[in-house]
Amino acid sequence: MAALTNVGAIERATKTGAKNVSKQSRVSRLPPLPDPPTDPILIELQHDTRSRGGEVINLHLTLGHAPKIAKARRALSGALRREAATPRILRELTILRTAQIVRSDYELNQHYPMALKSGLTQQQIDEVATWRDSKLFDDKQRALLAYVEQLLAGGDVDDATFAAFAKHFTPQEIIEISVTATNYYGTGLLTRAFRIEIETDGRQTAPA
């Protein structure tokens, strides 16, 4: 399962342009939402994003066609990002590998800066996809990556892989990592099915 994205190109795209929703004409293959939004749920969600230091990104603008679903997804994503006990660096490692597996350039673009802020090094990020041949990941990180790959390959995690994973993580952390991986896998599929465009104006979702 090789990485498909040049992280250097992603970094350049993230840093360019003004942070303005209207600067990017195309968001996805779905029609655009009213700007400004008229639905009270979307108004609430956008206010919440900005109040936490983030910006309304194209994923939000796409899922906003179903406001109640978008709000429900926001609750889960918020819990995974702000209420989990698993160290952030390990959650971002989970998300990066998941985004690579599902081939979501969109998710890689959004989480590349977060991964750096969480404590992953540039070299580690470059070698996530080839972690088995890398010497940059410790036993705990390697157990996590092995588990995530089997989980997302159909859910049939063998006993040895699960035992190695469970050796390093509590039951709560196991649930958090598993839900993080499966949640972002689903999101990655949506970004591809809807052809959600990578932000060309530097917009980033709210930091955790």
mmCIF file of N, CA and C in Angstrom, residues 56-185:
data_model
loop_
_atom_site.group_PDB
_atom_site.id
_atom_site.type_symbol
_atom_site.label_atom_id
_atom_site.label_comp_id
_atom_site.label_asym_id
_atom_site.label_seq_id
_atom_site.Cartn_x
_atom_site.Cartn_y
_atom_site.Cartn_z
ATOM 1 N N VAL A 56 -14.146 27.313 7.420
ATOM 2 C CA VAL A 56 -15.097 26.423 6.768
ATOM 3 C C VAL A 56 -14.419 25.847 5.527
ATOM 4 N N ILE A 57 -14.177 24.549 5.551
ATOM 5 C CA ILE A 57 -13.446 23.908 4.459
ATOM 6 C C ILE A 57 -14.425 23.231 3.500
ATOM 7 N N ASN A 58 -13.905 22.732 2.411
ATOM 8 C CA ASN A 58 -14.764 22.170 1.372
ATOM 9 C C ASN A 58 -15.506 20.913 1.822
ATOM 10 N N LEU A 59 -14.944 20.157 2.742
ATOM 11 C CA LEU A 59 -15.663 19.019 3.301
ATOM 12 C C LEU A 59 -16.926 19.497 4.006
ATOM 13 N N HIS A 60 -16.823 20.569 4.808
ATOM 14 C CA HIS A 60 -17.995 21.129 5.483
ATOM 15 C C HIS A 60 -19.028 21.604 4.469
ATOM 16 N N LEU A 61 -18.566 22.265 3.423
ATOM 17 C CA LEU A 61 -19.478 22.826 2.428
ATOM 18 C C LEU A 61 -20.182 21.735 1.625
ATOM 19 N N THR A 62 -19.554 20.577 1.522
ATOM 20 C CA THR A 62 -20.179 19.458 0.808
ATOM 21 C C THR A 62 -21.182 18.730 1.692
ATOM 22 N N LEU A 63 -20.767 18.382 2.900
ATOM 23 C CA LEU A 63 -21.665 17.663 3.807
ATOM 24 C C LEU A 63 -22.820 18.539 4.273
ATOM 25 N N GLY A 64 -22.673 19.845 4.125
ATOM 26 C CA GLY A 64 -23.719 20.768 4.527
ATOM 27 C C GLY A 64 -25.021 20.606 3.776
ATOM 28 N N HIS A 65 -25.032 19.843 2.691
ATOM 29 C CA HIS A 65 -26.287 19.573 1.983
ATOM 30 C C HIS A 65 -27.235 18.725 2.835
ATOM 31 N N ALA A 66 -26.713 18.078 3.855
ATOM 32 C CA ALA A 66 -27.542 17.330 4.813
ATOM 33 C C ALA A 66 -27.188 17.840 6.209
ATOM 34 N N PRO A 67 -27.732 18.978 6.625
ATOM 35 C CA PRO A 67 -27.295 19.647 7.858
ATOM 36 C C PRO A 67 -27.355 18.779 9.119
ATOM 37 N N LYS A 68 -28.421 18.012 9.283
ATOM 38 C CA LYS A 68 -28.541 17.196 10.498
ATOM 39 C C LYS A 68 -27.486 16.096 10.538
ATOM 40 N N ILE A 69 -27.190 15.524 9.387
ATOM 41 C CA ILE A 69 -26.138 14.504 9.309
ATOM 42 C C ILE A 69 -24.779 15.144 9.562
ATOM 43 N N ALA A 70 -24.570 16.317 8.994
ATOM 44 C CA ALA A 70 -23.304 17.023 9.206
ATOM 45 C C ALA A 70 -23.099 17.325 10.684
ATOM 46 N N LYS A 71 -24.168 17.704 11.363
ATOM 47 C CA LYS A 71 -24.063 18.007 12.794
ATOM 48 C C LYS A 71 -23.742 16.748 13.593
ATOM 49 N N ALA A 72 -24.371 15.636 13.245
ATOM 50 C CA ALA A 72 -24.100 14.378 13.944
ATOM 51 C C ALA A 72 -22.659 13.931 13.729
ATOM 52 N N ARG A 73 -22.167 14.073 12.508
ATOM 53 C CA ARG A 73 -20.778 13.717 12.227
ATOM 54 C C ARG A 73 -19.817 14.625 12.980
ATOM 55 N N ARG A 74 -20.187 15.889 13.104
ATOM 56 C CA ARG A 74 -19.337 16.841 13.835
ATOM 57 C C ARG A 74 -19.164 16.402 15.287
ATOM 58 N N ALA A 75 -20.221 15.873 15.883
ATOM 59 C CA ALA A 75 -20.138 15.431 17.278
ATOM 60 C C ALA A 75 -19.119 14.305 17.433
ATOM 61 N N LEU A 76 -19.140 13.335 16.516
ATOM 62 C CA LEU A 76 -18.185 12.230 16.594
ATOM 63 C C LEU A 76 -16.770 12.721 16.326
ATOM 64 N N SER A 77 -16.609 13.518 15.286
ATOM 65 C CA SER A 77 -15.274 14.027 14.966
ATOM 66 C C SER A 77 -14.701 14.861 16.104
ATOM 67 N N GLY A 78 -15.568 15.655 16.746
ATOM 68 C CA GLY A 78 -15.123 16.476 17.872
ATOM 69 C C GLY A 78 -14.674 15.628 19.040
ATOM 70 N N ALA A 79 -15.418 14.562 19.328
ATOM 71 C CA ALA A 79 -15.039 13.670 20.424
ATOM 72 C C ALA A 79 -13.706 12.987 20.132
ATOM 73 N N LEU A 80 -13.510 12.540 18.892
ATOM 74 C CA LEU A 80 -12.262 11.869 18.529
ATOM 75 C C LEU A 80 -11.072 12.821 18.612
ATOM 76 N N ARG A 81 -11.286 14.070 18.302
ATOM 77 C CA ARG A 81 -10.181 15.020 18.258
ATOM 78 C C ARG A 81 -9.894 15.673 19.606
ATOM 79 N N ARG A 82 -10.937 15.856 20.430
ATOM 80 C CA ARG A 82 -10.746 16.652 21.647
ATOM 81 C C ARG A 82 -11.011 15.904 22.949
ATOM 82 N N GLU A 83 -11.576 14.719 22.883
ATOM 83 C CA GLU A 83 -11.939 14.018 24.110
ATOM 84 C C GLU A 83 -11.308 12.642 24.230
ATOM 85 N N ALA A 84 -10.442 12.295 23.309
ATOM 86 C CA ALA A 84 -9.803 10.983 23.344
ATOM 87 C C ALA A 84 -8.602 10.989 24.285
ATOM 88 N N ALA A 85 -8.349 9.831 24.900
ATOM 89 C CA ALA A 85 -7.201 9.683 25.802
ATOM 90 C C ALA A 85 -5.930 9.317 25.049
ATOM 91 N N THR A 86 -6.075 8.723 23.872
ATOM 92 C CA THR A 86 -4.913 8.339 23.076
ATOM 93 C C THR A 86 -4.109 9.578 22.689
ATOM 94 N N PRO A 87 -2.785 9.571 22.882
ATOM 95 C CA PRO A 87 -1.975 10.738 22.516
ATOM 96 C C PRO A 87 -2.226 11.184 21.080
ATOM 97 N N ARG A 88 -2.243 12.486 20.902
ATOM 98 C CA ARG A 88 -2.570 13.068 19.593
ATOM 99 C C ARG A 88 -1.632 12.564 18.500
ATOM 100 N N ILE A 89 -0.368 12.389 18.805
ATOM 101 C CA ILE A 89 0.588 11.954 17.797
ATOM 102 C C ILE A 89 0.200 10.591 17.219
ATOM 103 N N LEU A 90 -0.358 9.728 18.062
ATOM 104 C CA LEU A 90 -0.759 8.403 17.603
ATOM 105 C C LEU A 90 -2.067 8.457 16.817
ATOM 106 N N ARG A 91 -2.946 9.377 17.181
ATOM 107 C CA ARG A 91 -4.186 9.543 16.410
ATOM 108 C C ARG A 91 -3.888 10.112 15.033
ATOM 109 N N GLU A 92 -2.955 11.056 14.960
ATOM 110 C CA GLU A 92 -2.610 11.607 13.653
ATOM 111 C C GLU A 92 -1.877 10.571 12.796
ATOM 112 N N LEU A 93 -1.076 9.729 13.421
ATOM 113 C CA LEU A 93 -0.431 8.649 12.684
ATOM 114 C C LEU A 93 -1.491 7.707 12.105
ATOM 115 N N THR A 94 -2.511 7.421 12.896
ATOM 116 C CA THR A 94 -3.634 6.594 12.436
ATOM 117 C C THR A 94 -4.324 7.242 11.240
ATOM 118 N N ILE A 95 -4.581 8.531 11.336
ATOM 119 C CA ILE A 95 -5.296 9.236 10.268
ATOM 120 C C ILE A 95 -4.469 9.280 8.991
ATOM 121 N N LEU A 96 -3.170 9.549 9.106
ATOM 122 C CA LEU A 96 -2.322 9.596 7.916
ATOM 123 C C LEU A 96 -2.310 8.253 7.187
ATOM 124 N N ARG A 97 -2.128 7.166 7.956
ATOM 125 C CA ARG A 97 -2.085 5.853 7.294
ATOM 126 C C ARG A 97 -3.437 5.510 6.683
ATOM 127 N N THR A 98 -4.512 5.886 7.383
ATOM 128 C CA THR A 98 -5.853 5.644 6.860
ATOM 129 C C THR A 98 -6.067 6.406 5.558
ATOM 130 N N ALA A 99 -5.681 7.672 5.537
ATOM 131 C CA ALA A 99 -5.854 8.493 4.337
ATOM 132 C C ALA A 99 -5.062 7.936 3.167
ATOM 133 N N GLN A 100 -3.876 7.389 3.442
ATOM 134 C CA GLN A 100 -3.088 6.765 2.379
ATOM 135 C C GLN A 100 -3.786 5.520 1.842
ATOM 136 N N ILE A 101 -4.296 4.700 2.758
ATOM 137 C CA ILE A 101 -4.935 3.452 2.349
ATOM 138 C C ILE A 101 -6.177 3.714 1.498
ATOM 139 N N VAL A 102 -6.970 4.703 1.899
ATOM 140 C CA VAL A 102 -8.198 5.016 1.167
ATOM 141 C C VAL A 102 -7.942 5.935 -0.018
ATOM 142 N N ARG A 103 -6.695 6.373 -0.172
ATOM 143 C CA ARG A 103 -6.264 7.215 -1.283
ATOM 144 C C ARG A 103 -7.010 8.549 -1.298
ATOM 145 N N SER A 104 -7.046 9.205 -0.154
ATOM 146 C CA SER A 104 -7.710 10.497 -0.046
ATOM 147 C C SER A 104 -6.678 11.609 0.060
ATOM 148 N N ASP A 105 -6.363 12.221 -1.071
ATOM 149 C CA ASP A 105 -5.465 13.371 -1.050
ATOM 150 C C ASP A 105 -6.049 14.507 -0.209
ATOM 151 N N TYR A 106 -7.361 14.610 -0.213
ATOM 152 C CA TYR A 106 -8.007 15.679 0.542
ATOM 153 C C TYR A 106 -7.685 15.561 2.037
ATOM 154 N N GLU A 107 -7.847 14.360 2.595
ATOM 155 C CA GLU A 107 -7.570 14.180 4.022
ATOM 156 C C GLU A 107 -6.090 14.350 4.323
ATOM 157 N N LEU A 108 -5.229 13.892 3.433
ATOM 158 C CA LEU A 108 -3.797 14.088 3.640
ATOM 159 C C LEU A 108 -3.462 15.570 3.681
ATOM 160 N N ASN A 109 -4.068 16.349 2.822
ATOM 161 C CA ASN A 109 -3.821 17.782 2.790
ATOM 162 C C ASN A 109 -4.213 18.451 4.104
ATOM 163 N N GLN A 110 -5.349 18.073 4.650
ATOM 164 C CA GLN A 110 -5.812 18.685 5.891
ATOM 165 C C GLN A 110 -4.999 18.227 7.103
ATOM 166 N N HIS A 111 -4.561 16.972 7.098
ATOM 167 C CA HIS A 111 -3.929 16.427 8.308
ATOM 168 C C HIS A 111 -2.406 16.464 8.286
ATOM 169 N N TYR A 112 -1.823 16.772 7.159
ATOM 170 C CA TYR A 112 -0.368 16.911 7.131
ATOM 171 C C TYR A 112 0.121 17.964 8.133
ATOM 172 N N PRO A 113 -0.439 19.173 8.157
ATOM 173 C CA PRO A 113 0.021 20.154 9.160
ATOM 174 C C PRO A 113 -0.269 19.705 10.590
ATOM 175 N N MET A 114 -1.399 19.042 10.797
ATOM 176 C CA MET A 114 -1.737 18.571 12.143
ATOM 177 C C MET A 114 -0.756 17.512 12.612
ATOM 178 N N ALA A 115 -0.334 16.652 11.695
ATOM 179 C CA ALA A 115 0.626 15.606 12.049
ATOM 180 C C ALA A 115 1.950 16.217 12.495
ATOM 181 N N LEU A 116 2.387 17.241 11.800
ATOM 182 C CA LEU A 116 3.619 17.920 12.200
ATOM 183 C C LEU A 116 3.468 18.557 13.577
ATOM 184 N N LYS A 117 2.339 19.206 13.814
ATOM 185 C CA LYS A 117 2.111 19.857 15.103
ATOM 186 C C LYS A 117 1.981 18.842 16.237
ATOM 187 N N SER A 118 1.542 17.627 15.902
ATOM 188 C CA SER A 118 1.358 16.610 16.941
ATOM 189 C C SER A 118 2.690 16.047 17.430
ATOM 190 N N GLY A 119 3.748 16.239 16.643
ATOM 191 C CA GLY A 119 5.057 15.735 17.049
ATOM 192 C C GLY A 119 5.703 14.781 16.065
ATOM 193 N N LEU A 120 4.986 14.376 15.028
ATOM 194 C CA LEU A 120 5.605 13.556 13.991
ATOM 195 C C LEU A 120 6.603 14.405 13.212
ATOM 196 N N THR A 121 7.714 13.828 12.846
ATOM 197 C CA THR A 121 8.713 14.563 12.076
ATOM 198 C C THR A 121 8.395 14.480 10.588
ATOM 199 N N GLN A 122 8.999 15.361 9.823
ATOM 200 C CA GLN A 122 8.816 15.329 8.367
ATOM 201 C C GLN A 122 9.256 13.981 7.799
ATOM 202 N N GLN A 123 10.373 13.470 8.301
ATOM 203 C CA GLN A 123 10.866 12.199 7.778
ATOM 204 C C GLN A 123 9.918 11.055 8.126
ATOM 205 N N GLN A 124 9.354 11.072 9.326
ATOM 206 C CA GLN A 124 8.378 10.045 9.681
ATOM 207 C C GLN A 124 7.165 10.106 8.755
ATOM 208 N N ILE A 125 6.681 11.314 8.504
ATOM 209 C CA ILE A 125 5.534 11.475 7.608
ATOM 210 C C ILE A 125 5.854 10.919 6.229
ATOM 211 N N ASP A 126 7.047 11.181 5.756
ATOM 212 C CA ASP A 126 7.454 10.687 4.443
ATOM 213 C C ASP A 126 7.531 9.161 4.396
ATOM 214 N N GLU A 127 7.722 8.529 5.559
ATOM 215 C CA GLU A 127 7.927 7.075 5.577
ATOM 216 C C GLU A 127 6.768 6.305 6.203
ATOM 217 N N VAL A 128 5.626 6.968 6.421
ATOM 218 C CA VAL A 128 4.473 6.263 7.005
ATOM 219 C C VAL A 128 4.063 5.076 6.132
ATOM 220 N N ALA A 129 3.995 5.297 4.839
ATOM 221 C CA ALA A 129 3.535 4.235 3.940
ATOM 222 C C ALA A 129 4.505 3.059 3.886
ATOM 223 N N THR A 130 5.774 3.303 4.180
ATOM 224 C CA THR A 130 6.795 2.246 4.126
ATOM 225 C C THR A 130 7.357 1.982 5.515
ATOM 226 N N TRP A 131 6.492 2.066 6.503
ATOM 227 C CA TRP A 131 6.930 1.965 7.901
ATOM 228 C C TRP A 131 7.613 0.638 8.218
ATOM 229 N N ARG A 132 7.252 -0.422 7.537
ATOM 230 C CA ARG A 132 7.859 -1.730 7.826
ATOM 231 C C ARG A 132 9.358 -1.733 7.532
ATOM 232 N N ASP A 133 9.777 -0.927 6.570
ATOM 233 C CA ASP A 133 11.191 -0.839 6.213
ATOM 234 C C ASP A 133 11.889 0.341 6.878
ATOM 235 N N SER A 134 11.151 1.106 7.679
ATOM 236 C CA SER A 134 11.698 2.303 8.306
ATOM 237 C C SER A 134 12.187 2.005 9.718
ATOM 238 N N LYS A 135 13.174 2.764 10.155
ATOM 239 C CA LYS A 135 13.678 2.647 11.523
ATOM 240 C C LYS A 135 13.218 3.818 12.390
ATOM 241 N N LEU A 136 12.248 4.586 11.886
ATOM 242 C CA LEU A 136 11.820 5.804 12.571
ATOM 243 C C LEU A 136 10.626 5.604 13.487
ATOM 244 N N PHE A 137 10.073 4.407 13.526
ATOM 245 C CA PHE A 137 8.885 4.151 14.331
ATOM 246 C C PHE A 137 9.196 3.145 15.426
ATOM 247 N N ASP A 138 8.735 3.455 16.648
ATOM 248 C CA ASP A 138 8.999 2.551 17.762
ATOM 249 C C ASP A 138 8.014 1.380 17.749
ATOM 250 N N ASP A 139 8.176 0.461 18.700
ATOM 251 C CA ASP A 139 7.357 -0.756 18.715
ATOM 252 C C ASP A 139 5.867 -0.433 18.855
ATOM 253 N N LYS A 140 5.547 0.569 19.645
ATOM 254 C CA LYS A 140 4.142 0.947 19.851
ATOM 255 C C LYS A 140 3.535 1.475 18.557
ATOM 256 N N GLN A 141 4.260 2.327 17.860
ATOM 257 C CA GLN A 141 3.762 2.880 16.599
ATOM 258 C C GLN A 141 3.647 1.798 15.530
ATOM 259 N N ARG A 142 4.586 0.872 15.518
ATOM 260 C CA ARG A 142 4.556 -0.210 14.541
ATOM 261 C C ARG A 142 3.376 -1.145 14.797
ATOM 262 N N ALA A 143 3.083 -1.402 16.071
ATOM 263 C CA ALA A 143 1.926 -2.238 16.411
ATOM 264 C C ALA A 143 0.635 -1.562 15.974
ATOM 265 N N LEU A 144 0.573 -0.254 16.153
ATOM 266 C CA LEU A 144 -0.606 0.506 15.731
ATOM 267 C C LEU A 144 -0.775 0.432 14.216
ATOM 268 N N LEU A 145 0.288 0.681 13.484
ATOM 269 C CA LEU A 145 0.206 0.693 12.021
ATOM 270 C C LEU A 145 -0.171 -0.681 11.467
ATOM 271 N N ALA A 146 0.371 -1.736 12.054
ATOM 272 C CA ALA A 146 0.030 -3.086 11.605
ATOM 273 C C ALA A 146 -1.449 -3.369 11.843
ATOM 274 N N TYR A 147 -1.950 -2.946 13.000
ATOM 275 C CA TYR A 147 -3.363 -3.153 13.319
ATOM 276 C C TYR A 147 -4.258 -2.362 12.373
ATOM 277 N N VAL A 148 -3.952 -1.091 12.159
ATOM 278 C CA VAL A 148 -4.774 -0.243 11.291
ATOM 279 C C VAL A 148 -4.837 -0.817 9.879
ATOM 280 N N GLU A 149 -3.716 -1.297 9.368
ATOM 281 C CA GLU A 149 -3.717 -1.857 8.013
ATOM 282 C C GLU A 149 -4.631 -3.071 7.909
ATOM 283 N N GLN A 150 -4.583 -3.964 8.909
ATOM 284 C CA GLN A 150 -5.452 -5.141 8.854
ATOM 285 C C GLN A 150 -6.910 -4.758 9.095
ATOM 286 N N LEU A 151 -7.153 -3.840 10.000
ATOM 287 C CA LEU A 151 -8.517 -3.381 10.269
ATOM 288 C C LEU A 151 -9.165 -2.860 8.989
ATOM 289 N N LEU A 152 -8.433 -2.051 8.238
ATOM 290 C CA LEU A 152 -8.995 -1.415 7.054
ATOM 291 C C LEU A 152 -8.908 -2.279 5.807
ATOM 292 N N ALA A 153 -8.311 -3.456 5.939
ATOM 293 C CA ALA A 153 -8.253 -4.390 4.818
ATOM 294 C C ALA A 153 -9.442 -5.342 4.817
ATOM 295 N N GLY A 154 -10.405 -5.087 5.686
ATOM 296 C CA GLY A 154 -11.596 -5.933 5.744
ATOM 297 C C GLY A 154 -12.026 -6.299 7.146
ATOM 298 N N GLY A 155 -11.220 -5.915 8.131
ATOM 299 C CA GLY A 155 -11.598 -6.148 9.514
ATOM 300 C C GLY A 155 -11.122 -7.458 10.108
ATOM 301 N N ASP A 156 -10.502 -8.316 9.312
ATOM 302 C CA ASP A 156 -10.040 -9.608 9.814
ATOM 303 C C ASP A 156 -8.633 -9.462 10.395
ATOM 304 N N VAL A 157 -8.565 -8.961 11.623
ATOM 305 C CA VAL A 157 -7.272 -8.770 12.291
ATOM 306 C C VAL A 157 -6.863 -10.095 12.932
ATOM 307 N N ASP A 158 -5.694 -10.581 12.573
ATOM 308 C CA ASP A 158 -5.269 -11.878 13.115
ATOM 309 C C ASP A 158 -4.862 -11.754 14.581
ATOM 310 N N ASP A 159 -4.796 -12.890 15.258
ATOM 311 C CA ASP A 159 -4.547 -12.902 16.701
ATOM 312 C C ASP A 159 -3.204 -12.288 17.064
ATOM 313 N N ALA A 160 -2.181 -12.577 16.288
ATOM 314 C CA ALA A 160 -0.846 -12.064 16.608
ATOM 315 C C ALA A 160 -0.810 -10.542 16.491
ATOM 316 N N THR A 161 -1.411 -10.016 15.451
ATOM 317 C CA THR A 161 -1.426 -8.564 15.254
ATOM 318 C C THR A 161 -2.221 -7.886 16.360
ATOM 319 N N PHE A 162 -3.368 -8.473 16.713
ATOM 320 C CA PHE A 162 -4.185 -7.860 17.766
ATOM 321 C C PHE A 162 -3.482 -7.951 19.117
ATOM 322 N N ALA A 163 -2.826 -9.068 19.390
ATOM 323 C CA ALA A 163 -2.130 -9.219 20.666
ATOM 324 C C ALA A 163 -0.993 -8.206 20.789
ATOM 325 N N ALA A 164 -0.265 -8.000 19.710
ATOM 326 C CA ALA A 164 0.827 -7.019 19.730
ATOM 327 C C ALA A 164 0.272 -5.610 19.938
ATOM 328 N N PHE A 165 -0.853 -5.329 19.317
ATOM 329 C CA PHE A 165 -1.507 -4.030 19.469
ATOM 330 C C PHE A 165 -1.999 -3.842 20.904
ATOM 331 N N ALA A 166 -2.689 -4.854 21.436
ATOM 332 C CA ALA A 166 -3.259 -4.765 22.777
ATOM 333 C C ALA A 166 -2.191 -4.696 23.863
ATOM 334 N N LYS A 167 -0.990 -5.148 23.557
ATOM 335 C CA LYS A 167 0.119 -5.077 24.503
ATOM 336 C C LYS A 167 0.477 -3.630 24.825
ATOM 337 N N HIS A 168 0.268 -2.744 23.888
ATOM 338 C CA HIS A 168 0.697 -1.357 24.033
ATOM 339 C C HIS A 168 -0.435 -0.383 24.351
ATOM 340 N N PHE A 169 -1.702 -0.826 24.191
ATOM 341 C CA PHE A 169 -2.811 0.108 24.322
ATOM 342 C C PHE A 169 -3.890 -0.418 25.267
ATOM 343 N N THR A 170 -4.529 0.493 25.971
ATOM 344 C CA THR A 170 -5.632 0.129 26.851
ATOM 345 C C THR A 170 -6.874 -0.155 26.010
ATOM 346 N N PRO A 171 -7.885 -0.830 26.585
ATOM 347 C CA PRO A 171 -9.124 -1.040 25.841
ATOM 348 C C PRO A 171 -9.745 0.270 25.338
ATOM 349 N N GLN A 172 -9.691 1.324 26.155
ATOM 350 C CA GLN A 172 -10.234 2.606 25.700
ATOM 351 C C GLN A 172 -9.471 3.125 24.481
ATOM 352 N N GLU A 173 -8.147 3.039 24.528
ATOM 353 C CA GLU A 173 -7.345 3.507 23.399
ATOM 354 C C GLU A 173 -7.591 2.658 22.154
ATOM 355 N N ILE A 174 -7.794 1.356 22.355
ATOM 356 C CA ILE A 174 -8.078 0.474 21.219
ATOM 357 C C ILE A 174 -9.363 0.903 20.514
ATOM 358 N N ILE A 175 -10.394 1.228 21.293
ATOM 359 C CA ILE A 175 -11.646 1.707 20.707
ATOM 360 C C ILE A 175 -11.427 3.039 20.005
ATOM 361 N N GLU A 176 -10.716 3.958 20.654
ATOM 362 C CA GLU A 176 -10.498 5.286 20.065
ATOM 363 C C GLU A 176 -9.752 5.194 18.740
ATOM 364 N N ILE A 177 -8.701 4.391 18.698
ATOM 365 C CA ILE A 177 -7.919 4.244 17.471
ATOM 366 C C ILE A 177 -8.748 3.566 16.381
ATOM 367 N N SER A 178 -9.501 2.550 16.766
ATOM 368 C CA SER A 178 -10.314 1.818 15.790
ATOM 369 C C SER A 178 -11.402 2.701 15.195
ATOM 370 N N VAL A 179 -12.074 3.484 16.036
ATOM 371 C CA VAL A 179 -13.128 4.369 15.537
ATOM 372 C C VAL A 179 -12.529 5.510 14.721
ATOM 373 N N THR A 180 -11.359 6.002 15.139
ATOM 374 C CA THR A 180 -10.676 7.026 14.349
ATOM 375 C C THR A 180 -10.379 6.504 12.947
ATOM 376 N N ALA A 181 -9.811 5.318 12.858
ATOM 377 C CA ALA A 181 -9.450 4.756 11.553
ATOM 378 C C ALA A 181 -10.682 4.532 10.684
ATOM 379 N N THR A 182 -11.719 3.908 11.235
ATOM 380 C CA THR A 182 -12.898 3.605 10.417
ATOM 381 C C THR A 182 -13.671 4.870 10.062
ATOM 382 N N ASN A 183 -13.686 5.854 10.969
ATOM 383 C CA ASN A 183 -14.370 7.115 10.674
ATOM 384 C C ASN A 183 -13.674 7.862 9.536
ATOM 385 N N TYR A 184 -12.349 7.959 9.604
ATOM 386 C CA TYR A 184 -11.624 8.681 8.560
ATOM 387 C C TYR A 184 -11.562 7.889 7.262
ATOM 388 N N TYR A 185 -11.666 6.586 7.342
ATOM 389 C CA TYR A 185 -11.762 5.788 6.117
ATOM 390 C C TYR A 185 -13.049 6.150 5.380
#
